């Protein structure tokens, strides 16, 4: 197997780069045709690898690519592999060292939007399957169902509908996802938690038109000033979130659990250096590692209003806007936090303005088991290919569909991801290490074999 991988790695990389050339940006309708092309490309590659019944399942939005490989034999286990072929917008383009949809390999890394999140990681599954199907590669030891969506980055709304409508088709024993990361290339790890999300767009409205700031300034509430004050008040001096009841349901870890977490290799110095910061910052009483995993957060993702063009314009804007998101941890729920945020944010509007809160998509936090057959199969697979036992980590990102798989299909997920925090996902110059891509392809077949063999 190692030799097949070595002999074919150039082709594997070329195919991935062809796929990365298709700008499958789900957030922007102008890329719709490319999204469809990316789905088509994936369908063809799955078919070539030997996956059966590959279909492009239409939805009200972007299609879902589904295929399966069913092995004979009663009692054969079934793994449902999920991933996404849509990518984040590449803006701002000028900050890329090479164009986001013209992939290049530099310093042993593939640079392109989607290289790591998630096309590169999805493609590991396609090639791992190709490898297992070949004579002499050991065969496919269990049923595999592949389901790849094109709307993960915009909330997976249509996947949710698809899953609810296709429970029989999606029947499986476990979900396998490669859309997360490891701590370092010499420190394998498996994410066992994802945060939830509550996301809002807020609008503060003042006067009925933009005003001359000399004629009116001082006598009217300025919506931008008001919005800034409101946002500033959402944290106290200790970095705690001030929304009443925000922490009511937060699962507080025990001292033992926190001590266990602290054993994971994490360098505060490296962390600061990697993002060019003199100091880290966050909720008092917690480490950076904890702040980005087991603690809930609130961040402004964007803010706009007034005049932002060249030069100066003396104006008081009629409206100010912001996008505000909260990352949630067990046992917060997005509905609960959405209601609390909305009520609080409306209540803190100062005199002279009105505020509107519009909730966007949300998602629930999850913690996946570490004592399951599937987790052990993944940990053993990584131990084989990395030569080191992976450590379980709690991740900071969100994949809302994971909680849905549990509630709708009753299935746990294994997050067998191979990215690195430094891969710059969602940022300019996103990349994926060639090492990581190949290590994923090498590891995945071990997972299937370990899982199929386990009782
Ligand atoms: N793959 C990421 C999530 C992720 C990355 C989890 C790294 C753990 C480690 C996923 O594509 C993503 O970006 N999710 C969004 C949420 C979604 C609703 C837009 C996120 O976390 O912001
Ligand atoms: Mn992703
Ligand atoms: Mn993403």
GROMACS .gro file of C-alpha atoms and ligand atoms in nm:
model
  479
    1UNK     CA    1   0.000   0.000   0.000
    2UNK     CA    2   0.278   0.240   0.088
    3UNK     CA    3   0.428   0.181  -0.253
    4UNK     CA    4   0.100   0.241  -0.437
    5UNK     CA    5   0.071   0.568  -0.252
    6UNK     CA    6   0.427   0.665  -0.333
    7UNK     CA    7   0.390   0.565  -0.698
    8UNK     CA    8   0.069   0.760  -0.742
    9UNK     CA    9   0.110   1.062  -0.523
   10UNK     CA   10   0.185   1.300  -0.809
   11UNK     CA   11  -0.137   1.200  -0.982
   12UNK     CA   12  -0.333   1.227  -0.654
   13UNK     CA   13  -0.201   1.580  -0.606
   14UNK     CA   14  -0.271   1.676  -0.967
   15UNK     CA   15  -0.629   1.557  -0.940
   16UNK     CA   16  -0.679   1.748  -0.618
   17UNK     CA   17  -0.536   2.060  -0.778
   18UNK     CA   18  -0.774   2.025  -1.073
   19UNK     CA   19  -1.061   2.016  -0.827
   20UNK     CA   20  -0.927   2.314  -0.634
   21UNK     CA   21  -0.927   2.512  -0.959
   22UNK     CA   22  -1.308   2.509  -0.950
   23UNK     CA   23  -1.417   2.798  -0.726
   24UNK     CA   24  -1.700   2.626  -0.538
   25UNK     CA   25  -1.784   2.923  -0.316
   26UNK     CA   26  -2.127   2.858  -0.163
   27UNK     CA   27  -2.179   3.202  -0.009
   28UNK     CA   28  -2.183   3.391  -0.339
   29UNK     CA   29  -2.449   3.308  -0.603
   30UNK     CA   30  -2.213   3.415  -0.880
   31UNK     CA   31  -2.020   3.091  -0.829
   32UNK     CA   32  -2.328   2.869  -0.858
   33UNK     CA   33  -2.222   2.708  -1.186
   34UNK     CA   34  -1.879   2.634  -1.037
   35UNK     CA   35  -2.039   2.473  -0.734
   36UNK     CA   36  -2.225   2.238  -0.969
   37UNK     CA   37  -1.905   2.167  -1.162
   38UNK     CA   38  -1.723   2.084  -0.841
   39UNK     CA   39  -2.001   1.839  -0.747
   40UNK     CA   40  -1.974   1.681  -1.089
   41UNK     CA   41  -1.598   1.650  -1.068
   42UNK     CA   42  -1.635   1.471  -0.735
   43UNK     CA   43  -1.900   1.236  -0.875
   44UNK     CA   44  -1.672   1.133  -1.162
   45UNK     CA   45  -1.371   1.075  -0.938
   46UNK     CA   46  -1.581   0.865  -0.697
   47UNK     CA   47  -1.706   0.654  -0.987
   48UNK     CA   48  -1.355   0.605  -1.121
   49UNK     CA   49  -1.241   0.492  -0.777
   50UNK     CA   50  -1.511   0.223  -0.782
   51UNK     CA   51  -1.782   0.375  -0.566
   52UNK     CA   52  -2.127   0.251  -0.674
   53UNK     CA   53  -2.459   0.428  -0.728
   54UNK     CA   54  -2.298   0.768  -0.728
   55UNK     CA   55  -2.564   1.033  -0.764
   56UNK     CA   56  -2.594   1.405  -0.757
   57UNK     CA   57  -2.889   1.463  -0.528
   58UNK     CA   58  -3.055   1.794  -0.595
   59UNK     CA   59  -3.169   2.009  -0.304
   60UNK     CA   60  -3.330   2.351  -0.285
   61UNK     CA   61  -2.971   2.477  -0.279
   62UNK     CA   62  -2.645   2.308  -0.377
   63UNK     CA   63  -2.652   1.935  -0.455
   64UNK     CA   64  -2.535   1.655  -0.232
   65UNK     CA   65  -2.297   1.401  -0.387
   66UNK     CA   66  -2.388   1.055  -0.261
   67UNK     CA   67  -2.241   0.716  -0.336
   68UNK     CA   68  -2.191   0.383  -0.167
   69UNK     CA   69  -1.997   0.062  -0.169
   70UNK     CA   70  -2.177  -0.227  -0.009
   71UNK     CA   71  -1.990  -0.544   0.076
   72UNK     CA   72  -2.164  -0.877   0.104
   73UNK     CA   73  -2.214  -1.045   0.432
   74UNK     CA   74  -2.457  -1.017   0.716
   75UNK     CA   75  -2.341  -0.807   1.005
   76UNK     CA   76  -2.109  -0.599   0.791
   77UNK     CA   77  -2.065  -0.261   0.951
   78UNK     CA   78  -2.144   0.062   0.768
   79UNK     CA   79  -1.944   0.383   0.783
   80UNK     CA   80  -2.106   0.704   0.659
   81UNK     CA   81  -1.836   0.943   0.538
   82UNK     CA   82  -1.934   1.310   0.537
   83UNK     CA   83  -1.747   1.612   0.405
   84UNK     CA   84  -1.807   1.931   0.207
   85UNK     CA   85  -1.697   2.041  -0.137
   86UNK     CA   86  -1.800   2.404  -0.094
   87UNK     CA   87  -1.541   2.657   0.014
   88UNK     CA   88  -1.532   2.995   0.184
   89UNK     CA   89  -1.510   3.308  -0.029
   90UNK     CA   90  -1.146   3.386  -0.110
   91UNK     CA   91  -1.166   3.760  -0.040
   92UNK     CA   92  -0.960   3.965   0.004
   93UNK     CA   93  -0.783   3.840  -0.311
   94UNK     CA   94  -0.500   4.095  -0.286
   95UNK     CA   95  -0.370   3.929   0.029
   96UNK     CA   96  -0.302   3.599  -0.149
   97UNK     CA   97   0.056   3.535  -0.258
   98UNK     CA   98  -0.079   3.330  -0.548
   99UNK     CA   99  -0.437   3.331  -0.683
  100UNK     CA  100  -0.672   3.129  -0.459
  101UNK     CA  101  -0.808   2.917  -0.744
  102UNK     CA  102  -0.477   2.854  -0.916
  103UNK     CA  103  -0.329   2.598  -0.677
  104UNK     CA  104   0.047   2.576  -0.639
  105UNK     CA  105   0.270   2.353  -0.432
  106UNK     CA  106   0.527   2.554  -0.242
  107UNK     CA  107   0.741   2.435   0.050
  108UNK     CA  108   0.558   2.101   0.045
  109UNK     CA  109   0.219   2.267   0.087
  110UNK     CA  110  -0.074   2.302  -0.152
  111UNK     CA  111  -0.191   2.663  -0.158
  112UNK     CA  112  -0.553   2.723  -0.265
  113UNK     CA  113  -0.892   2.807  -0.119
  114UNK     CA  114  -1.035   2.476   0.002
  115UNK     CA  115  -0.697   2.299   0.005
  116UNK     CA  116  -0.755   2.196   0.367
  117UNK     CA  117  -1.119   2.300   0.428
  118UNK     CA  118  -1.245   2.070   0.302
  119UNK     CA  119  -1.167   1.959  -0.054
  120UNK     CA  120  -0.819   1.832   0.030
  121UNK     CA  121  -0.953   1.627   0.318
  122UNK     CA  122  -1.249   1.496   0.117
  123UNK     CA  123  -1.011   1.393  -0.158
  124UNK     CA  124  -0.807   1.186   0.089
  125UNK     CA  125  -1.119   0.970   0.126
  126UNK     CA  126  -1.160   0.928  -0.248
  127UNK     CA  127  -0.800   0.818  -0.291
  128UNK     CA  128  -0.800   0.599   0.021
  129UNK     CA  129  -1.099   0.420  -0.129
  130UNK     CA  130  -0.930   0.386  -0.468
  131UNK     CA  131  -0.636   0.229  -0.294
  132UNK     CA  132  -0.846  -0.019  -0.097
  133UNK     CA  133  -1.027  -0.131  -0.412
  134UNK     CA  134  -0.713  -0.237  -0.592
  135UNK     CA  135  -0.596  -0.595  -0.608
  136UNK     CA  136  -0.353  -0.666  -0.337
  137UNK     CA  137  -0.455  -0.371  -0.126
  138UNK     CA  138  -0.666  -0.574   0.110
  139UNK     CA  139  -1.009  -0.484  -0.020
  140UNK     CA  140  -1.288  -0.284   0.132
  141UNK     CA  141  -1.368  -0.441   0.469
  142UNK     CA  142  -1.706  -0.279   0.544
  143UNK     CA  143  -1.992  -0.090   0.383
  144UNK     CA  144  -1.909   0.268   0.305
  145UNK     CA  145  -2.157   0.545   0.224
  146UNK     CA  146  -2.022   0.874   0.102
  147UNK     CA  147  -2.219   1.196   0.143
  148UNK     CA  148  -2.058   1.525   0.047
  149UNK     CA  149  -2.250   1.851   0.063
  150UNK     CA  150  -2.203   2.191  -0.096
  151UNK     CA  151  -2.343   2.416   0.175
  152UNK     CA  152  -2.141   2.349   0.489
  153UNK     CA  153  -1.992   2.695   0.491
  154UNK     CA  154  -2.338   2.852   0.478
  155UNK     CA  155  -2.509   2.646   0.743
  156UNK     CA  156  -2.601   2.304   0.591
  157UNK     CA  157  -2.972   2.388   0.582
  158UNK     CA  158  -3.050   2.165   0.286
  159UNK     CA  159  -2.838   1.879   0.413
  160UNK     CA  160  -3.050   1.881   0.725
  161UNK     CA  161  -3.363   1.840   0.513
  162UNK     CA  162  -3.191   1.566   0.307
  163UNK     CA  163  -3.088   1.371   0.617
  164UNK     CA  164  -3.435   1.390   0.769
  165UNK     CA  165  -3.587   1.265   0.442
  166UNK     CA  166  -3.337   0.984   0.381
  167UNK     CA  167  -3.289   0.809   0.712
  168UNK     CA  168  -3.314   0.461   0.562
  169UNK     CA  169  -3.064   0.533   0.285
  170UNK     CA  170  -2.821   0.682   0.535
  171UNK     CA  171  -2.845   0.396   0.784
  172UNK     CA  172  -2.498   0.339   0.925
  173UNK     CA  173  -2.308   0.252   1.238
  174UNK     CA  174  -2.085   0.555   1.263
  175UNK     CA  175  -2.007   0.882   1.088
  176UNK     CA  176  -1.651   0.951   0.972
  177UNK     CA  177  -1.546   1.310   0.897
  178UNK     CA  178  -1.213   1.459   0.795
  179UNK     CA  179  -1.272   1.832   0.841
  180UNK     CA  180  -1.072   1.910   1.153
  181UNK     CA  181  -0.706   1.909   1.250
  182UNK     CA  182  -0.422   1.759   1.447
  183UNK     CA  183  -0.200   1.942   1.697
  184UNK     CA  184   0.117   1.908   1.489
  185UNK     CA  185   0.260   1.673   1.231
  186UNK     CA  186   0.454   1.494   1.504
  187UNK     CA  187   0.169   1.523   1.756
  188UNK     CA  188  -0.130   1.333   1.617
  189UNK     CA  189  -0.461   1.408   1.784
  190UNK     CA  190  -0.830   1.348   1.736
  191UNK     CA  191  -1.085   1.619   1.801
  192UNK     CA  192  -1.357   1.495   2.034
  193UNK     CA  193  -1.553   1.815   2.065
  194UNK     CA  194  -1.684   2.094   1.846
  195UNK     CA  195  -1.840   2.419   1.955
  196UNK     CA  196  -2.188   2.531   1.862
  197UNK     CA  197  -2.277   2.860   1.705
  198UNK     CA  198  -2.530   3.140   1.745
  199UNK     CA  199  -2.487   3.404   1.474
  200UNK     CA  200  -2.663   3.739   1.432
  201UNK     CA  201  -2.674   4.046   1.219
  202UNK     CA  202  -2.764   4.357   1.417
  203UNK     CA  203  -2.878   4.694   1.289
  204UNK     CA  204  -2.889   5.011   1.494
  205UNK     CA  205  -3.106   5.283   1.346
  206UNK     CA  206  -3.103   5.650   1.440
  207UNK     CA  207  -3.216   5.948   1.231
  208UNK     CA  208  -3.421   5.888   0.917
  209UNK     CA  209  -3.132   5.993   0.689
  210UNK     CA  210  -2.759   6.050   0.703
  211UNK     CA  211  -2.698   6.389   0.869
  212UNK     CA  212  -2.438   6.665   0.849
  213UNK     CA  213  -2.233   6.602   1.162
  214UNK     CA  214  -2.183   6.973   1.220
  215UNK     CA  215  -2.547   7.074   1.191
  216UNK     CA  216  -2.679   6.784   1.398
  217UNK     CA  217  -2.377   6.642   1.584
  218UNK     CA  218  -2.416   6.658   1.961
  219UNK     CA  219  -2.794   6.667   1.957
  220UNK     CA  220  -2.864   6.320   1.820
  221UNK     CA  221  -2.753   5.972   1.918
  222UNK     CA  222  -2.501   5.850   1.660
  223UNK     CA  223  -2.590   5.490   1.562
  224UNK     CA  224  -2.226   5.393   1.512
  225UNK     CA  225  -2.125   5.532   1.851
  226UNK     CA  226  -2.424   5.356   2.004
  227UNK     CA  227  -2.340   5.023   1.838
  228UNK     CA  228  -1.979   5.044   1.958
  229UNK     CA  229  -2.092   5.109   2.315
  230UNK     CA  230  -2.337   4.823   2.302
  231UNK     CA  231  -2.075   4.585   2.167
  232UNK     CA  232  -1.816   4.701   2.420
  233UNK     CA  233  -2.054   4.628   2.704
  234UNK     CA  234  -2.092   4.262   2.602
  235UNK     CA  235  -1.769   4.172   2.786
  236UNK     CA  236  -1.660   4.281   3.133
  237UNK     CA  237  -1.305   4.364   3.241
  238UNK     CA  238  -1.232   3.993   3.297
  239UNK     CA  239  -1.336   3.891   2.950
  240UNK     CA  240  -1.661   3.737   3.073
  241UNK     CA  241  -1.969   3.774   2.857
  242UNK     CA  242  -2.229   3.995   3.024
  243UNK     CA  243  -2.546   3.860   2.863
  244UNK     CA  244  -2.773   3.755   3.153
  245UNK     CA  245  -2.787   3.377   3.186
  246UNK     CA  246  -2.522   3.321   2.917
  247UNK     CA  247  -2.323   3.078   3.134
  248UNK     CA  248  -2.624   2.912   3.301
  249UNK     CA  249  -2.592   2.581   3.118
  250UNK     CA  250  -2.219   2.578   3.045
  251UNK     CA  251  -2.066   2.243   3.125
  252UNK     CA  252  -1.786   2.328   3.368
  253UNK     CA  253  -1.499   2.082   3.353
  254UNK     CA  254  -1.364   1.933   3.673
  255UNK     CA  255  -1.013   2.016   3.794
  256UNK     CA  256  -0.908   1.665   3.688
  257UNK     CA  257  -1.046   1.706   3.339
  258UNK     CA  258  -0.873   2.041   3.302
  259UNK     CA  259  -0.546   1.893   3.428
  260UNK     CA  260  -0.581   1.615   3.172
  261UNK     CA  261  -0.638   1.871   2.897
  262UNK     CA  262  -0.337   2.072   3.003
  263UNK     CA  263  -0.115   1.771   2.928
  264UNK     CA  264  -0.168   1.813   2.555
  265UNK     CA  265   0.141   1.972   2.406
  266UNK     CA  266   0.057   2.336   2.353
  267UNK     CA  267   0.308   2.618   2.347
  268UNK     CA  268   0.174   2.959   2.441
  269UNK     CA  269   0.485   3.116   2.284
  270UNK     CA  270   0.431   2.930   1.957
  271UNK     CA  271   0.065   3.026   1.961
  272UNK     CA  272   0.145   3.398   1.992
  273UNK     CA  273   0.427   3.385   1.744
  274UNK     CA  274   0.227   3.204   1.479
  275UNK     CA  275  -0.026   3.488   1.460
  276UNK     CA  276   0.212   3.776   1.527
  277UNK     CA  277   0.075   3.875   1.867
  278UNK     CA  278   0.266   4.021   2.163
  279UNK     CA  279   0.009   3.881   2.406
  280UNK     CA  280  -0.281   3.645   2.405
  281UNK     CA  281  -0.610   3.759   2.554
  282UNK     CA  282  -0.930   3.612   2.687
  283UNK     CA  283  -1.150   3.506   2.970
  284UNK     CA  284  -0.975   3.533   3.304
  285UNK     CA  285  -0.893   3.205   3.473
  286UNK     CA  286  -0.855   2.998   3.156
  287UNK     CA  287  -0.562   2.903   2.933
  288UNK     CA  288  -0.554   2.981   2.561
  289UNK     CA  289  -0.622   2.617   2.490
  290UNK     CA  290  -0.929   2.623   2.714
  291UNK     CA  291  -1.050   2.956   2.580
  292UNK     CA  292  -1.055   2.812   2.228
  293UNK     CA  293  -1.227   2.487   2.315
  294UNK     CA  294  -1.421   2.436   2.637
  295UNK     CA  295  -1.530   2.798   2.688
  296UNK     CA  296  -1.801   2.990   2.501
  297UNK     CA  297  -1.706   3.314   2.328
  298UNK     CA  298  -1.859   3.618   2.163
  299UNK     CA  299  -1.695   3.794   1.868
  300UNK     CA  300  -1.781   4.066   1.624
  301UNK     CA  301  -1.720   3.927   1.275
  302UNK     CA  302  -1.783   4.245   1.084
  303UNK     CA  303  -1.896   4.600   1.144
  304UNK     CA  304  -1.996   4.870   0.900
  305UNK     CA  305  -2.176   5.197   0.855
  306UNK     CA  306  -2.113   5.560   0.773
  307UNK     CA  307  -1.841   5.673   0.539
  308UNK     CA  308  -1.547   5.443   0.476
  309UNK     CA  309  -1.428   5.570   0.137
  310UNK     CA  310  -1.132   5.790   0.049
  311UNK     CA  311  -1.078   6.110   0.243
  312UNK     CA  312  -1.311   6.258   0.502
  313UNK     CA  313  -1.685   6.302   0.501
  314UNK     CA  314  -1.847   6.468   0.800
  315UNK     CA  315  -2.156   6.260   0.849
  316UNK     CA  316  -2.370   6.093   1.109
  317UNK     CA  317  -2.499   5.774   0.954
  318UNK     CA  318  -2.860   5.679   0.980
  319UNK     CA  319  -2.767   5.315   1.047
  320UNK     CA  320  -2.487   5.101   1.183
  321UNK     CA  321  -2.450   4.725   1.135
  322UNK     CA  322  -2.252   4.437   1.278
  323UNK     CA  323  -2.230   4.059   1.254
  324UNK     CA  324  -2.190   3.904   1.595
  325UNK     CA  325  -2.133   3.536   1.666
  326UNK     CA  326  -2.109   3.327   1.976
  327UNK     CA  327  -1.933   2.990   1.999
  328UNK     CA  328  -2.117   2.756   2.230
  329UNK     CA  329  -2.011   2.466   2.446
  330UNK     CA  330  -2.207   2.176   2.598
  331UNK     CA  331  -2.483   2.217   2.726
  332UNK     CA  332  -2.571   2.551   2.580
  333UNK     CA  333  -2.812   2.539   2.287
  334UNK     CA  334  -2.823   2.778   1.997
  335UNK     CA  335  -3.194   2.853   2.052
  336UNK     CA  336  -3.139   2.936   2.416
  337UNK     CA  337  -2.842   3.162   2.348
  338UNK     CA  338  -3.008   3.324   2.048
  339UNK     CA  339  -3.306   3.420   2.265
  340UNK     CA  340  -3.084   3.548   2.545
  341UNK     CA  341  -2.866   3.749   2.309
  342UNK     CA  342  -3.160   3.900   2.123
  343UNK     CA  343  -3.340   4.005   2.441
  344UNK     CA  344  -3.026   4.150   2.597
  345UNK     CA  345  -2.900   4.331   2.291
  346UNK     CA  346  -3.235   4.496   2.232
  347UNK     CA  347  -3.252   4.599   2.596
  348UNK     CA  348  -2.918   4.782   2.593
  349UNK     CA  349  -2.999   5.016   2.305
  350UNK     CA  350  -2.932   5.366   2.433
  351UNK     CA  351  -3.192   5.639   2.406
  352UNK     CA  352  -3.229   5.780   2.059
  353UNK     CA  353  -3.180   5.464   1.851
  354UNK     CA  354  -3.365   5.143   1.783
  355UNK     CA  355  -3.202   4.804   1.738
  356UNK     CA  356  -3.293   4.504   1.531
  357UNK     CA  357  -3.138   4.159   1.578
  358UNK     CA  358  -3.163   3.912   1.292
  359UNK     CA  359  -3.048   3.559   1.380
  360UNK     CA  360  -2.862   3.364   1.109
  361UNK     CA  361  -2.792   2.992   1.104
  362UNK     CA  362  -2.686   2.828   1.428
  363UNK     CA  363  -2.550   2.495   1.539
  364UNK     CA  364  -2.522   2.281   1.846
  365UNK     CA  365  -2.202   2.189   2.029
  366UNK     CA  366  -2.097   1.824   2.050
  367UNK     CA  367  -1.863   1.600   2.240
  368UNK     CA  368  -1.789   1.265   2.078
  369UNK     CA  369  -1.711   0.951   2.277
  370UNK     CA  370  -1.355   0.829   2.328
  371UNK     CA  371  -1.456   0.489   2.459
  372UNK     CA  372  -1.622   0.368   2.140
  373UNK     CA  373  -1.508   0.101   1.896
  374UNK     CA  374  -1.490   0.365   1.623
  375UNK     CA  375  -1.276   0.605   1.826
  376UNK     CA  376  -1.035   0.325   1.909
  377UNK     CA  377  -1.023   0.221   1.544
  378UNK     CA  378  -0.926   0.578   1.454
  379UNK     CA  379  -0.674   0.612   1.734
  380UNK     CA  380  -0.515   0.278   1.642
  381UNK     CA  381  -0.504   0.379   1.275
  382UNK     CA  382  -0.321   0.701   1.360
  383UNK     CA  383  -0.089   0.521   1.596
  384UNK     CA  384   0.006   0.287   1.311
  385UNK     CA  385   0.073   0.560   1.057
  386UNK     CA  386   0.218   0.832   1.283
  387UNK     CA  387   0.400   0.594   1.515
  388UNK     CA  388   0.245   0.772   1.812
  389UNK     CA  389  -0.080   0.742   2.004
  390UNK     CA  390  -0.306   1.039   1.917
  391UNK     CA  391  -0.430   1.256   2.202
  392UNK     CA  392  -0.797   1.354   2.223
  393UNK     CA  393  -0.854   1.730   2.198
  394UNK     CA  394  -1.155   1.954   2.218
  395UNK     CA  395  -1.181   2.165   1.905
  396UNK     CA  396  -1.291   2.524   1.881
  397UNK     CA  397  -1.457   2.520   1.540
  398UNK     CA  398  -1.809   2.416   1.451
  399UNK     CA  399  -1.958   2.153   1.222
  400UNK     CA  400  -2.325   2.191   1.307
  401UNK     CA  401  -2.429   1.883   1.117
  402UNK     CA  402  -2.246   1.658   1.365
  403UNK     CA  403  -2.502   1.725   1.640
  404UNK     CA  404  -2.774   1.671   1.381
  405UNK     CA  405  -2.632   1.330   1.285
  406UNK     CA  406  -2.664   1.234   1.649
  407UNK     CA  407  -3.016   1.367   1.699
  408UNK     CA  408  -3.161   1.255   1.363
  409UNK     CA  409  -2.968   0.935   1.284
  410UNK     CA  410  -2.861   0.846   1.637
  411UNK     CA  411  -2.500   0.823   1.518
  412UNK     CA  412  -2.175   0.928   1.681
  413UNK     CA  413  -1.901   1.084   1.474
  414UNK     CA  414  -1.529   1.025   1.456
  415UNK     CA  415  -1.342   1.342   1.356
  416UNK     CA  416  -1.043   1.198   1.175
  417UNK     CA  417  -0.898   1.528   1.053
  418UNK     CA  418  -0.547   1.601   0.927
  419UNK     CA  419  -0.528   1.981   0.905
  420UNK     CA  420  -0.321   2.217   1.116
  421UNK     CA  421  -0.433   2.540   1.285
  422UNK     CA  422  -0.162   2.711   1.080
  423UNK     CA  423  -0.325   2.605   0.750
  424UNK     CA  424  -0.504   2.941   0.737
  425UNK     CA  425  -0.847   2.800   0.661
  426UNK     CA  426  -1.098   3.078   0.580
  427UNK     CA  427  -0.798   3.315   0.547
  428UNK     CA  428  -0.583   3.428   0.255
  429UNK     CA  429  -0.315   3.173   0.162
  430UNK     CA  430  -0.504   2.869   0.287
  431UNK     CA  431  -0.288   2.562   0.243
  432UNK     CA  432  -0.266   2.192   0.320
  433UNK     CA  433   0.057   2.005   0.377
  434UNK     CA  434   0.144   1.738   0.122
  435UNK     CA  435   0.251   1.533   0.425
  436UNK     CA  436  -0.096   1.575   0.577
  437UNK     CA  437  -0.278   1.487   0.255
  438UNK     CA  438  -0.073   1.170   0.208
  439UNK     CA  439  -0.090   1.078   0.577
  440UNK     CA  440  -0.466   1.100   0.557
  441UNK     CA  441  -0.480   0.869   0.256
  442UNK     CA  442  -0.253   0.626   0.435
  443UNK     CA  443  -0.446   0.635   0.764
  444UNK     CA  444  -0.806   0.606   0.644
  445UNK     CA  445  -0.784   0.241   0.521
  446UNK     CA  446  -0.644   0.141   0.860
  447UNK     CA  447  -0.949   0.297   1.020
  448UNK     CA  448  -1.186   0.084   0.809
  449UNK     CA  449  -0.990  -0.232   0.875
  450UNK     CA  450  -0.964  -0.172   1.249
  451UNK     CA  451  -1.332  -0.083   1.268
  452UNK     CA  452  -1.448  -0.380   1.063
  453UNK     CA  453  -1.236  -0.621   1.265
  454UNK     CA  454  -1.348  -0.495   1.605
  455UNK     CA  455  -1.636  -0.668   1.781
  456LIG     N1  456  -1.402   2.262   0.895
  456LIG     C1  457  -1.453   2.379   0.958
  456LIG     C2  458  -1.469   2.364   1.107
  456LIG     C3  459  -1.347   2.325   1.184
  456LIG     C4  460  -1.219   2.359   1.141
  456LIG     C5  461  -1.362   2.252   1.298
  456LIG     C6  462  -1.109   2.319   1.213
  456LIG     C7  463  -1.252   2.216   1.371
  456LIG     C8  464  -1.124   2.248   1.327
  456LIG     C9  465  -1.589   2.413   0.895
  456LIG     O1  466  -1.582   2.411   0.755
  456LIG    C10  467  -1.626   2.552   0.934
  456LIG     O2  468  -1.561   2.643   0.891
  456LIG     N2  469  -1.731   2.568   1.015
  456LIG    C11  470  -1.783   2.698   1.045
  456LIG    C12  471  -1.927   2.689   1.084
  456LIG    C13  472  -2.023   2.693   0.969
  456LIG    C14  473  -2.165   2.693   1.019
  456LIG    C15  474  -2.000   2.811   0.878
  456LIG    C16  475  -1.708   2.758   1.160
  456LIG     O3  476  -1.656   2.685   1.248
  456LIG     O4  477  -1.704   2.880   1.166
  457LIG    MN1  478  -1.485   2.246   0.687
  458LIG    MN1  479  -1.491   2.606   0.692
   0.00000   0.00000   0.00000
